[in-house]
CSV table of C-alpha atoms in Angstrom, one decimal:
chain,number,residue,atom,x,y,z
A,1,VAL,CA,-29.1,43.9,-17.3
A,2,ARG,CA,-29.1,47.4,-18.6
A,3,LYS,CA,-27.7,48.1,-22.0
A,4,GLY,CA,-23.9,48.8,-21.8
A,5,ILE,CA,-23.5,47.4,-18.3
A,6,VAL,CA,-22.1,43.9,-17.8
A,7,MET,CA,-23.3,42.4,-14.6
A,8,GLN,CA,-21.2,39.6,-13.0
A,9,VAL,CA,-23.5,36.9,-12.1
A,10,GLU,CA,-22.4,35.1,-8.9
A,11,LYS,CA,-21.7,31.4,-9.5
A,12,HIS,CA,-22.8,28.9,-6.9
A,13,VAL,CA,-20.5,26.1,-5.9
A,14,LEU,CA,-21.5,23.1,-3.9
A,15,VAL,CA,-18.6,21.6,-1.8
A,16,VAL,CA,-19.2,18.1,-0.4
A,17,ASP,CA,-16.5,16.7,1.9
A,18,ASP,CA,-16.7,15.0,5.3
A,19,SER,CA,-13.7,17.0,6.5
A,20,SER,CA,-14.6,20.4,8.0
A,21,THR,CA,-11.1,21.5,7.4
A,22,VAL,CA,-11.4,21.0,3.6
A,23,ARG,CA,-14.8,22.6,3.5
A,24,GLN,CA,-13.5,25.6,5.3
A,25,GLN,CA,-10.4,25.7,3.2
A,26,LEU,CA,-12.5,25.9,0.0
A,27,GLU,CA,-14.9,28.3,1.5
A,28,PHE,CA,-12.2,30.8,2.6
A,29,PHE,CA,-10.3,30.4,-0.6
A,30,LEU,CA,-13.2,30.6,-3.1
A,31,GLU,CA,-15.5,33.2,-1.6
A,32,PRO,CA,-13.0,36.1,-2.0
A,33,GLU,CA,-12.8,35.0,-5.7
A,34,GLY,CA,-16.5,35.8,-6.0
A,35,TYR,CA,-18.1,32.4,-5.7
A,36,ALA,CA,-21.0,31.6,-3.4
A,37,ILE,CA,-20.2,28.5,-1.5
A,38,THR,CA,-22.6,26.0,0.0
A,39,THR,CA,-21.1,23.1,2.0
A,40,ALA,CA,-22.3,19.6,2.8
A,41,ALA,CA,-20.6,17.0,5.1
A,42,ASN,CA,-21.7,13.9,3.2
A,43,ALA,CA,-23.3,12.8,-0.1
A,44,GLU,CA,-26.8,12.7,1.3
A,45,GLU,CA,-26.6,16.3,2.5
A,46,GLY,CA,-25.1,17.2,-0.8
A,47,LEU,CA,-27.9,15.6,-2.8
A,48,ALA,CA,-30.4,17.4,-0.6
A,49,ALA,CA,-28.7,20.7,-1.2
A,50,ALA,CA,-28.6,20.1,-4.9
A,51,ALA,CA,-32.4,19.4,-4.9
A,52,THR,CA,-33.1,22.8,-3.3
A,53,ARG,CA,-31.2,25.0,-5.8
A,54,GLN,CA,-29.2,24.7,-9.0
A,55,PHE,CA,-25.5,24.8,-8.5
A,56,ASP,CA,-23.1,25.9,-11.3
A,57,LEU,CA,-20.3,23.6,-10.0
A,58,CYS,CA,-19.9,20.7,-7.6
A,59,ILE,CA,-16.7,19.8,-5.8
A,60,ILE,CA,-17.0,16.4,-4.3
A,61,ASP,CA,-14.8,14.1,-2.1
A,62,VAL,CA,-14.8,10.4,-2.8
A,63,ASN,CA,-14.3,8.6,0.5
A,64,MET,CA,-17.1,9.7,2.9
A,65,PRO,CA,-19.2,7.9,5.5
A,66,GLY,CA,-22.3,6.5,3.9
A,67,LYS,CA,-22.7,7.1,0.2
A,68,ASN,CA,-19.4,7.9,-1.5
A,69,GLY,CA,-18.8,10.8,-3.8
A,70,LEU,CA,-18.8,8.8,-7.0
A,71,GLU,CA,-22.2,7.4,-6.2
A,72,MET,CA,-23.4,10.9,-5.5
A,73,ILE,CA,-22.2,12.1,-9.0
A,74,ARG,CA,-23.9,9.1,-10.6
A,75,GLU,CA,-27.2,10.1,-8.9
A,76,LEU,CA,-26.8,13.8,-9.7
A,77,ARG,CA,-26.2,13.0,-13.4
A,78,ALA,CA,-29.6,11.4,-13.5
A,79,VAL,CA,-31.2,14.6,-12.3
A,80,GLU,CA,-32.5,17.1,-14.9
A,81,GLY,CA,-30.4,20.2,-14.5
A,82,TYR,CA,-27.2,18.4,-13.5
A,83,LYS,CA,-26.6,16.4,-16.7
A,84,LYS,CA,-24.0,19.0,-17.8
A,85,THR,CA,-23.1,20.7,-14.6
A,86,PRO,CA,-19.3,20.5,-14.0
A,87,MET,CA,-18.4,18.1,-11.2
A,88,PHE,CA,-14.9,18.1,-9.8
A,89,VAL,CA,-13.7,15.2,-7.7
A,90,LEU,CA,-11.3,16.4,-5.0
A,91,THR,CA,-9.8,13.4,-3.2
A,92,THR,CA,-6.7,11.7,-1.9
A,93,GLU,CA,-7.4,8.8,-4.4
A,94,SER,CA,-5.0,9.0,-7.3
A,95,THR,CA,-5.0,5.6,-9.0
A,96,LYS,CA,-6.1,4.9,-12.5
A,97,ASN,CA,-8.7,2.2,-11.4
A,98,ILE,CA,-10.8,4.7,-9.4
A,99,ILE,CA,-10.3,7.5,-11.8
A,100,ASP,CA,-11.8,5.3,-14.5
A,101,VAL,CA,-14.9,4.9,-12.3
A,102,GLY,CA,-15.0,8.7,-12.1
A,103,THR,CA,-15.1,8.9,-15.8
A,104,GLU,CA,-17.8,6.3,-16.0
A,105,VAL,CA,-20.1,8.1,-13.5
A,106,GLY,CA,-19.6,11.4,-15.3
A,107,ALA,CA,-17.1,13.4,-13.3
A,108,THR,CA,-15.7,16.4,-15.1
A,109,ALA,CA,-12.3,16.6,-13.5
A,110,TRP,CA,-10.1,14.8,-11.0
A,111,ILE,CA,-7.9,16.6,-8.5
A,112,VAL,CA,-5.7,14.9,-5.9
A,113,LYS,CA,-5.3,16.4,-2.5
A,114,PRO,CA,-3.4,18.4,-1.4
A,115,PHE,CA,-4.7,20.7,-4.1
A,116,LYS,CA,-2.8,23.7,-5.6
A,117,GLN,CA,-5.0,26.8,-5.2
A,118,ASP,CA,-3.9,28.4,-8.4
A,119,LEU,CA,-4.6,25.3,-10.5
A,120,LEU,CA,-7.9,24.7,-8.9
A,121,LEU,CA,-9.0,28.2,-9.5
A,122,LYS,CA,-7.8,28.1,-13.1
A,123,GLY,CA,-9.9,24.9,-13.6
A,124,ILE,CA,-12.9,26.4,-12.0
A,125,ARG,CA,-12.7,29.6,-14.2
A,126,LYS,CA,-12.3,27.4,-17.2
A,127,VAL,CA,-15.4,25.4,-16.7
A,128,LEU,CA,-17.5,28.3,-15.5
A,129,ALA,CA,-16.4,30.8,-18.2
A,130,GLY,CA,-19.3,32.3,-20.0
B,1,MET,CA,-7.3,2.8,23.9
B,2,SER,CA,-4.8,0.1,24.8
B,3,ALA,CA,-3.8,-3.3,23.6
B,4,ASP,CA,-0.7,-5.3,23.9
B,5,LEU,CA,0.1,-7.1,20.7
B,6,ALA,CA,3.8,-7.4,20.0
B,7,LYS,CA,5.4,-8.8,16.8
B,8,HIS,CA,7.1,-12.1,17.1
B,9,ALA,CA,10.6,-13.4,16.2
B,10,LEU,CA,11.0,-17.1,15.8
B,11,LEU,CA,14.2,-18.6,17.1
B,12,VAL,CA,15.0,-22.1,15.6
B,13,GLU,CA,17.7,-23.7,17.7
B,14,PRO,CA,18.5,-26.9,19.6
B,15,LYS,CA,18.6,-26.7,23.4
B,16,ASP,CA,21.4,-24.4,24.6
B,17,GLY,CA,21.9,-23.1,21.1
B,18,LYS,CA,23.7,-19.9,19.9
B,19,LEU,CA,20.7,-17.6,19.7
B,20,SER,CA,20.8,-16.5,23.3
B,21,GLY,CA,23.0,-13.6,22.2
B,22,ILE,CA,20.5,-12.3,19.6
B,23,ALA,CA,17.5,-12.5,22.0
B,24,PRO,CA,18.1,-9.4,24.0
B,25,VAL,CA,18.7,-7.4,20.8
B,26,LEU,CA,15.4,-8.5,19.4
B,27,ARG,CA,13.6,-7.7,22.6
B,28,THR,CA,14.9,-4.1,22.4
B,29,PHE,CA,13.2,-3.9,19.1
B,30,GLY,CA,9.9,-4.9,20.7
B,31,PHE,CA,9.9,-8.6,19.6
B,32,GLU,CA,8.3,-11.3,21.6
B,33,LEU,CA,10.4,-14.4,21.1
B,34,VAL,CA,9.2,-17.9,20.2
B,35,SER,CA,11.7,-20.7,20.3
B,36,VAL,CA,11.4,-24.1,18.6
B,37,ALA,CA,13.9,-26.9,18.4
B,38,ASP,CA,13.0,-28.5,15.1
B,39,VAL,CA,12.2,-27.5,11.5
B,40,SER,CA,8.7,-28.9,11.3
B,41,ALA,CA,7.6,-26.9,14.3
B,42,ALA,CA,9.2,-23.8,12.7
B,43,ARG,CA,7.4,-24.4,9.4
B,44,ALA,CA,4.1,-24.7,11.2
B,45,ILE,CA,4.6,-21.3,13.0
B,46,VAL,CA,5.8,-19.6,9.8
B,47,ALA,CA,2.6,-20.8,8.1
B,48,THR,CA,0.2,-19.7,10.7
B,49,SER,CA,1.5,-16.7,12.7
B,50,ARG,CA,0.4,-13.3,11.3
B,51,LEU,CA,2.6,-11.5,13.8
B,52,LEU,CA,5.8,-13.2,12.8
B,53,SER,CA,8.3,-10.7,11.6
B,54,LEU,CA,11.7,-12.4,11.7
B,55,VAL,CA,13.2,-15.9,11.8
B,56,ALA,CA,16.6,-16.6,13.3
B,57,ILE,CA,18.1,-20.0,12.6
B,58,ASP,CA,21.0,-21.6,14.5
B,59,CYS,CA,23.1,-23.7,12.2
B,60,ALA,CA,23.3,-26.3,15.0
B,61,ILE,CA,19.9,-27.6,14.0
B,62,GLY,CA,21.7,-29.2,11.0
B,63,GLU,CA,22.9,-27.8,7.8
B,64,GLU,CA,20.5,-29.7,5.6
B,65,ALA,CA,17.4,-29.0,7.8
B,66,GLY,CA,18.4,-25.4,8.1
B,67,ALA,CA,18.8,-25.0,4.4
B,68,ALA,CA,15.5,-26.6,3.7
B,69,LEU,CA,13.8,-24.2,6.2
B,70,LEU,CA,15.5,-21.3,4.6
B,71,LYS,CA,14.3,-22.4,1.1
B,72,HIS,CA,10.8,-22.8,2.4
B,73,ILE,CA,10.7,-19.4,4.0
B,74,LYS,CA,12.2,-17.6,1.0
B,75,ASP,CA,9.9,-19.4,-1.5
B,76,GLU,CA,6.7,-19.1,0.4
B,77,HIS,CA,7.1,-16.1,2.7
B,78,SER,CA,9.6,-13.9,1.0
B,79,GLU,CA,8.7,-10.9,3.1
B,80,LEU,CA,10.2,-12.6,6.2
B,81,PRO,CA,13.8,-11.7,7.0
B,82,VAL,CA,16.0,-14.6,8.0
B,83,VAL,CA,19.0,-14.3,10.3
B,84,TRP,CA,21.5,-17.2,10.1
B,85,VAL,CA,23.7,-17.7,13.1
B,86,GLY,CA,26.7,-20.0,12.3
B,87,THR,CA,30.3,-20.5,13.0
B,88,ARG,CA,33.4,-19.9,11.0
B,89,SER,CA,33.3,-23.5,9.9
B,90,SER,CA,29.6,-23.5,8.9
B,91,PRO,CA,29.0,-20.5,6.6
B,92,ALA,CA,25.5,-19.4,5.6
B,93,PRO,CA,23.8,-21.8,3.1
B,94,VAL,CA,22.4,-20.8,-0.2
B,95,SER,CA,19.2,-22.6,-1.0
B,96,GLU,CA,18.5,-24.5,-4.3
B,97,SER,CA,16.4,-21.5,-5.4
B,98,GLY,CA,19.4,-19.3,-4.9
B,99,HIS,CA,18.1,-17.6,-1.7
B,100,ALA,CA,20.6,-16.8,1.1
B,101,PRO,CA,19.8,-15.6,4.6
B,102,ASP,CA,19.4,-11.8,4.9
B,103,ILE,CA,22.3,-11.7,7.3
B,104,PHE,CA,24.8,-14.2,8.5
B,105,ILE,CA,26.1,-13.7,12.1
B,106,GLN,CA,29.2,-15.5,13.1
B,107,HIS,CA,29.0,-16.9,16.6
B,108,PRO,CA,30.0,-15.5,19.1
B,109,ALA,CA,28.9,-12.0,18.0
B,110,ASP,CA,29.8,-8.7,19.4
B,111,PRO,CA,26.5,-7.4,20.9
B,112,ALA,CA,27.0,-3.9,19.5
B,113,LEU,CA,27.6,-5.2,16.0
B,114,LEU,CA,24.8,-7.6,16.4
B,115,ARG,CA,22.4,-4.8,17.3
B,116,GLU,CA,23.6,-2.8,14.3
B,117,ASP,CA,23.1,-5.7,11.9
B,118,VAL,CA,19.6,-6.5,13.2
B,119,GLU,CA,18.6,-2.9,13.0
B,120,HIS,CA,19.9,-2.6,9.5
B,121,LEU,CA,18.0,-5.7,8.5
B,122,LEU,CA,14.8,-4.4,10.0
B,123,TRP,CA,15.2,-1.1,8.2
B,124,GLN,CA,15.9,-2.7,4.9
B,125,HIS,CA,13.0,-5.2,5.1
B,126,ALA,CA,10.3,-3.0,6.6
B,127,TYR,CA,11.2,0.5,5.3
B,128,PRO,CA,13.6,0.7,2.4
B,129,GLN,CA,15.2,4.1,1.9
B,130,PRO,CA,12.9,5.1,-1.0
B,131,LEU,CA,9.8,4.5,1.2
B,132,ARG,CA,11.4,6.6,4.0
B,133,ASP,CA,12.2,9.4,1.6
B,134,HIS,CA,8.7,9.2,0.1
B,135,LEU,CA,7.0,9.4,3.5
B,136,GLU,CA,9.1,12.5,4.3
B,137,ARG,CA,8.1,14.2,1.0
B,138,CYS,CA,4.4,13.3,1.6
B,139,CYS,CA,4.4,14.9,5.0
B,140,ARG,CA,6.2,18.0,4.0
B,141,ASP,CA,4.2,18.5,0.8
B,142,ALA,CA,0.9,17.9,2.6
B,143,MET,CA,1.7,20.5,5.3
B,144,ARG,CA,3.1,23.0,2.9
B,145,ARG,CA,0.3,22.9,0.4
B,146,SER,CA,-2.6,22.5,2.8
B,147,TYR,CA,-1.5,24.9,5.6
B,148,THR,CA,1.6,26.7,4.2
B,149,VAL,CA,3.7,25.4,7.1
B,150,GLU,CA,7.2,24.1,6.4
B,151,LEU,CA,8.2,20.9,8.1
B,152,THR,CA,11.8,19.9,8.6
B,153,LEU,CA,12.7,16.3,9.3
B,154,ALA,CA,14.3,16.1,12.7
B,155,GLY,CA,14.6,12.3,13.1
B,156,THR,CA,13.7,8.9,11.7
B,157,TYR,CA,13.7,5.8,13.9
B,158,LEU,CA,12.2,2.4,14.5
B,159,ARG,CA,10.4,1.6,17.7
B,160,ALA,CA,8.3,-1.1,19.4
B,161,ASN,CA,4.6,-0.9,18.7
B,162,ARG,CA,3.3,0.7,21.8
B,163,SER,CA,3.1,4.4,21.4
B,164,ALA,CA,2.1,7.6,23.1
B,165,LEU,CA,2.1,10.3,20.5
B,166,GLY,CA,0.8,13.4,22.2
B,167,GLY,CA,-2.2,15.5,22.9
B,168,VAL,CA,-3.9,14.8,19.6
B,169,THR,CA,-3.4,11.5,17.7
B,170,ALA,CA,-5.0,10.6,14.4
B,171,ILE,CA,-4.9,7.0,13.4
B,172,LEU,CA,-5.8,6.0,9.9
B,173,PRO,CA,-6.0,2.3,8.9
B,174,PHE,CA,-5.5,1.0,5.4
B,175,VAL,CA,-6.4,-2.5,4.2
B,176,GLY,CA,-5.4,-4.4,1.2
B,177,ARG,CA,-5.2,-8.1,0.2
B,178,ARG,CA,-1.4,-8.0,0.3
B,179,LEU,CA,-0.7,-5.0,2.4
B,180,SER,CA,-2.4,-3.5,5.5
B,181,GLY,CA,-1.4,-1.1,8.2
B,182,ARG,CA,-2.0,2.3,9.6
B,183,LEU,CA,-0.5,5.7,9.7
B,184,LEU,CA,-0.5,7.8,12.9
B,185,VAL,CA,-0.1,11.6,13.2
B,186,GLY,CA,0.6,13.0,16.6
B,187,THR,CA,1.1,16.5,17.9
B,188,GLU,CA,-0.1,18.9,20.5
B,189,ARG,CA,-3.4,20.6,20.3
B,190,SER,CA,-1.7,24.0,20.5
B,191,VAL,CA,0.4,23.2,17.4
B,192,LEU,CA,-2.7,22.4,15.3
B,193,ALA,CA,-4.5,25.5,16.7
B,194,ALA,CA,-1.5,27.6,15.6
B,195,ILE,CA,-1.4,26.1,12.1
B,196,ARG,CA,-5.1,26.7,11.8
B,197,ARG,CA,-4.9,30.3,12.9
B,198,ARG,CA,-2.0,31.0,10.6
B,199,ALA,CA,-3.1,29.2,7.5
B,200,LEU,CA,-6.8,28.6,7.5
B,201,VAL,CA,-9.1,30.6,9.7
B,202,PRO,CA,-7.7,33.4,11.9
B,203,THR,CA,-10.9,33.7,13.9
B,204,PRO,CA,-12.9,32.4,15.7
B,205,PRO,CA,-10.8,30.0,17.8
B,206,ALA,CA,-11.0,26.5,16.6
B,207,THR,CA,-13.3,24.0,18.3
B,208,ASP,CA,-11.9,20.7,19.6
B,209,ALA,CA,-13.8,19.0,16.7
B,210,GLU,CA,-12.2,21.2,14.2
B,211,ILE,CA,-8.7,20.6,15.6
B,212,ASP,CA,-9.3,16.8,15.6
B,213,ASP,CA,-10.6,17.0,12.0
B,214,MET,CA,-7.3,18.8,10.9
B,215,ALA,CA,-5.2,15.9,12.3
B,216,GLY,CA,-7.4,13.4,10.6
B,217,GLU,CA,-7.4,15.2,7.3
B,218,PHE,CA,-3.6,15.6,7.4
B,219,ALA,CA,-3.3,11.8,8.0
B,220,ASN,CA,-5.7,11.2,5.1
B,221,VAL,CA,-3.7,13.3,2.7
B,222,VAL,CA,-0.4,11.7,3.7
B,223,VAL,CA,-1.7,8.1,3.4
B,224,GLY,CA,-3.2,9.0,0.0
B,225,ARG,CA,0.3,10.0,-1.2
B,226,VAL,CA,2.0,7.0,0.6
B,227,LYS,CA,-0.3,4.8,-1.4
B,228,GLU,CA,1.2,6.0,-4.6
B,229,HIS,CA,4.5,4.4,-3.6
B,230,PHE,CA,2.8,1.0,-3.3
B,231,VAL,CA,0.6,1.4,-6.3
B,232,LEU,CA,3.6,1.9,-8.5
B,233,GLN,CA,4.8,-1.5,-7.2
B,234,GLY,CA,1.5,-3.1,-8.0
B,235,LEU,CA,0.1,-3.1,-4.4
B,236,ASP,CA,-3.2,-1.5,-3.7
B,237,PHE,CA,-5.2,-0.9,-0.5
B,238,VAL,CA,-8.3,0.9,0.6
B,239,VAL,CA,-8.0,3.7,3.1
B,240,GLY,CA,-10.3,3.8,6.1
B,241,THR,CA,-11.7,6.7,8.1
B,242,PRO,CA,-9.4,8.5,10.5
B,243,VAL,CA,-10.0,8.0,14.2
B,244,VAL,CA,-8.7,10.8,16.4
B,245,VAL,CA,-7.9,10.4,20.1
B,246,SER,CA,-7.1,13.5,22.1
B,247,GLY,CA,-6.4,14.3,25.7
B,248,GLU,CA,-3.1,14.9,27.5
B,249,GLY,CA,-0.8,11.9,27.6
B,250,ASN,CA,-3.1,9.7,25.5
B,251,THR,CA,-1.6,6.3,24.7
B,252,LEU,CA,-2.4,4.3,21.6
B,253,SER,CA,-1.3,0.8,21.1
B,254,TYR,CA,-1.9,-1.2,17.9
B,255,ARG,CA,-1.2,-4.5,16.2
B,256,GLY,CA,1.5,-4.6,13.6
B,257,SER,CA,3.8,-7.4,12.4
B,258,ARG,CA,6.6,-5.0,11.4
B,259,PRO,CA,8.5,-2.5,13.4
B,260,THR,CA,7.0,1.0,13.4
B,261,LEU,CA,8.7,3.7,11.4
B,262,VAL,CA,8.6,7.1,13.1
B,263,GLN,CA,9.5,10.4,11.5
B,264,THR,CA,9.6,13.5,13.7
B,265,PHE,CA,9.3,16.9,12.1
B,266,ARG,CA,10.0,20.4,13.4
B,267,SER,CA,8.1,23.5,12.3
B,268,GLU,CA,8.0,27.1,13.5
B,269,VAL,CA,4.7,26.3,15.3
B,270,GLY,CA,5.8,23.1,16.9
B,271,ASP,CA,6.6,19.4,16.4
B,272,VAL,CA,4.6,16.8,14.4
B,273,ARG,CA,5.3,13.1,14.6
B,274,VAL,CA,4.2,10.6,11.9
B,275,ALA,CA,4.3,6.9,12.4
B,276,LEU,CA,3.8,4.2,9.8
B,277,CYS,CA,3.3,0.5,10.7
B,278,PHE,CA,2.3,-2.5,8.6
B,279,ASP,CA,0.4,-5.6,9.5
B,280,VAL,CA,0.7,-7.9,6.6
B,281,LEU,CA,2.8,-8.0,3.4
B,282,GLY,CA,1.5,-11.2,2.0
B,283,GLY,CA,3.1,-13.3,-0.7
B,284,GLY,CA,1.8,-14.3,-4.1
B,285,ASP,CA,1.3,-12.3,-7.3
B,286,ALA,CA,-2.4,-12.9,-7.7
B,287,THR,CA,-3.6,-9.6,-6.4
B,288,LEU,CA,-0.9,-7.4,-8.0
B,289,LEU,CA,-2.2,-4.5,-10.1
B,290,ASP,CA,-1.6,-4.9,-13.8
B,291,ALA,CA,0.9,-2.7,-15.5
B,292,GLU,CA,-1.8,-0.3,-16.8
B,293,SER,CA,-3.2,0.2,-13.3
B,294,ARG,CA,0.1,1.2,-11.8
B,295,THR,CA,-0.3,4.8,-12.7
B,296,VAL,CA,-1.2,7.7,-10.4
B,297,VAL,CA,-2.2,11.3,-10.9
B,298,GLU,CA,0.1,13.9,-9.6
B,299,THR,CA,-1.2,15.7,-6.5
B,300,GLY,CA,-2.7,19.1,-7.2
B,301,GLU,CA,-3.0,18.7,-10.9
B,302,ILE,CA,-6.4,18.9,-12.5
B,303,VAL,CA,-7.1,16.1,-14.9
B,304,PHE,CA,-10.1,16.7,-17.1
B,305,LEU,CA,-11.9,13.4,-17.8
């Protein structure tokens, strides 16, 4: 970074959802906003991707074949480098009981599908600011 | 995929009773009819049949016996609608617990009015107006927000269980201790392809797998929102994984102890049909969610934890 020039550092976002529709929706919505998107179709793929590089934000579905998204967050929180990484849960689940589990495993925020693009973007900018 | 599992209506009447008039009407709603002549046999069926969706009682089995059966059903199986067929001189009973039949039909009944009464009863029991309105909102919101496509409700009706919903059908089961069922979304492949081109990815053309995934994900979002309706009443269930069946003229049949609610929607890219069908709505309060748990997060909102 040269003196007097502010460089925008690209933020890397990991999207984990078993629906290709949702993965593509987020990819096509967030990439033009300047985010680099990596997608995974299940928790195992997501964990593998997280092991290969440090992501700035993870957006994770709950109900997926195999390990669910909350279990994935619990595992990621135990990994050095992901203890403070923002982790958004993006799911159709909206009840208090399961959101309490989200709190317990260390999720940062809970968003119920179908998501509002403007609110999601605002939330992402908020946690990635600075 | 095909199966032939109809819901049952139990007719409790002596030989040559008054229920012959109601039988054709129930058949038009997809019921298989089971007749018994005494109350103890009726109680045994009520206790064991998971497909039972309606009980019709002929007052000729005896006022006292009929009232006892009514009390038993309303106390132990409150979800079961009861039709009482009587005469001018034998009005519908009210049980000791204060329960009355859901409808009283005076014999002989006009077939058109009978059909109207039974249809109304099935609507009210299976799909009360707030649930129908909620399902419509869920479908419209999901399509608008996910794909910027406006749906307009074109029709709502009940039908027998067997169904053929179109070129692409997503079926999504949900299972709870007191409530189970499934939601189906049916449309043509060309409609989903048009929605995708317009709202999601203009190019390249969608693959079959991507089209199927869209149908499944739409069903997933709608069920998630339908669930809110029940959670607020204290009923919870777990949502399964969508299964998508595609191919021209596919036929899906499924088990369900209640009539199927179908809502058809129009959009500028084509029609979408959504069907909701329940298996079980069990009695007892043991598995109801407590008051604190009966809260849901609004869709789209971000809740920081």
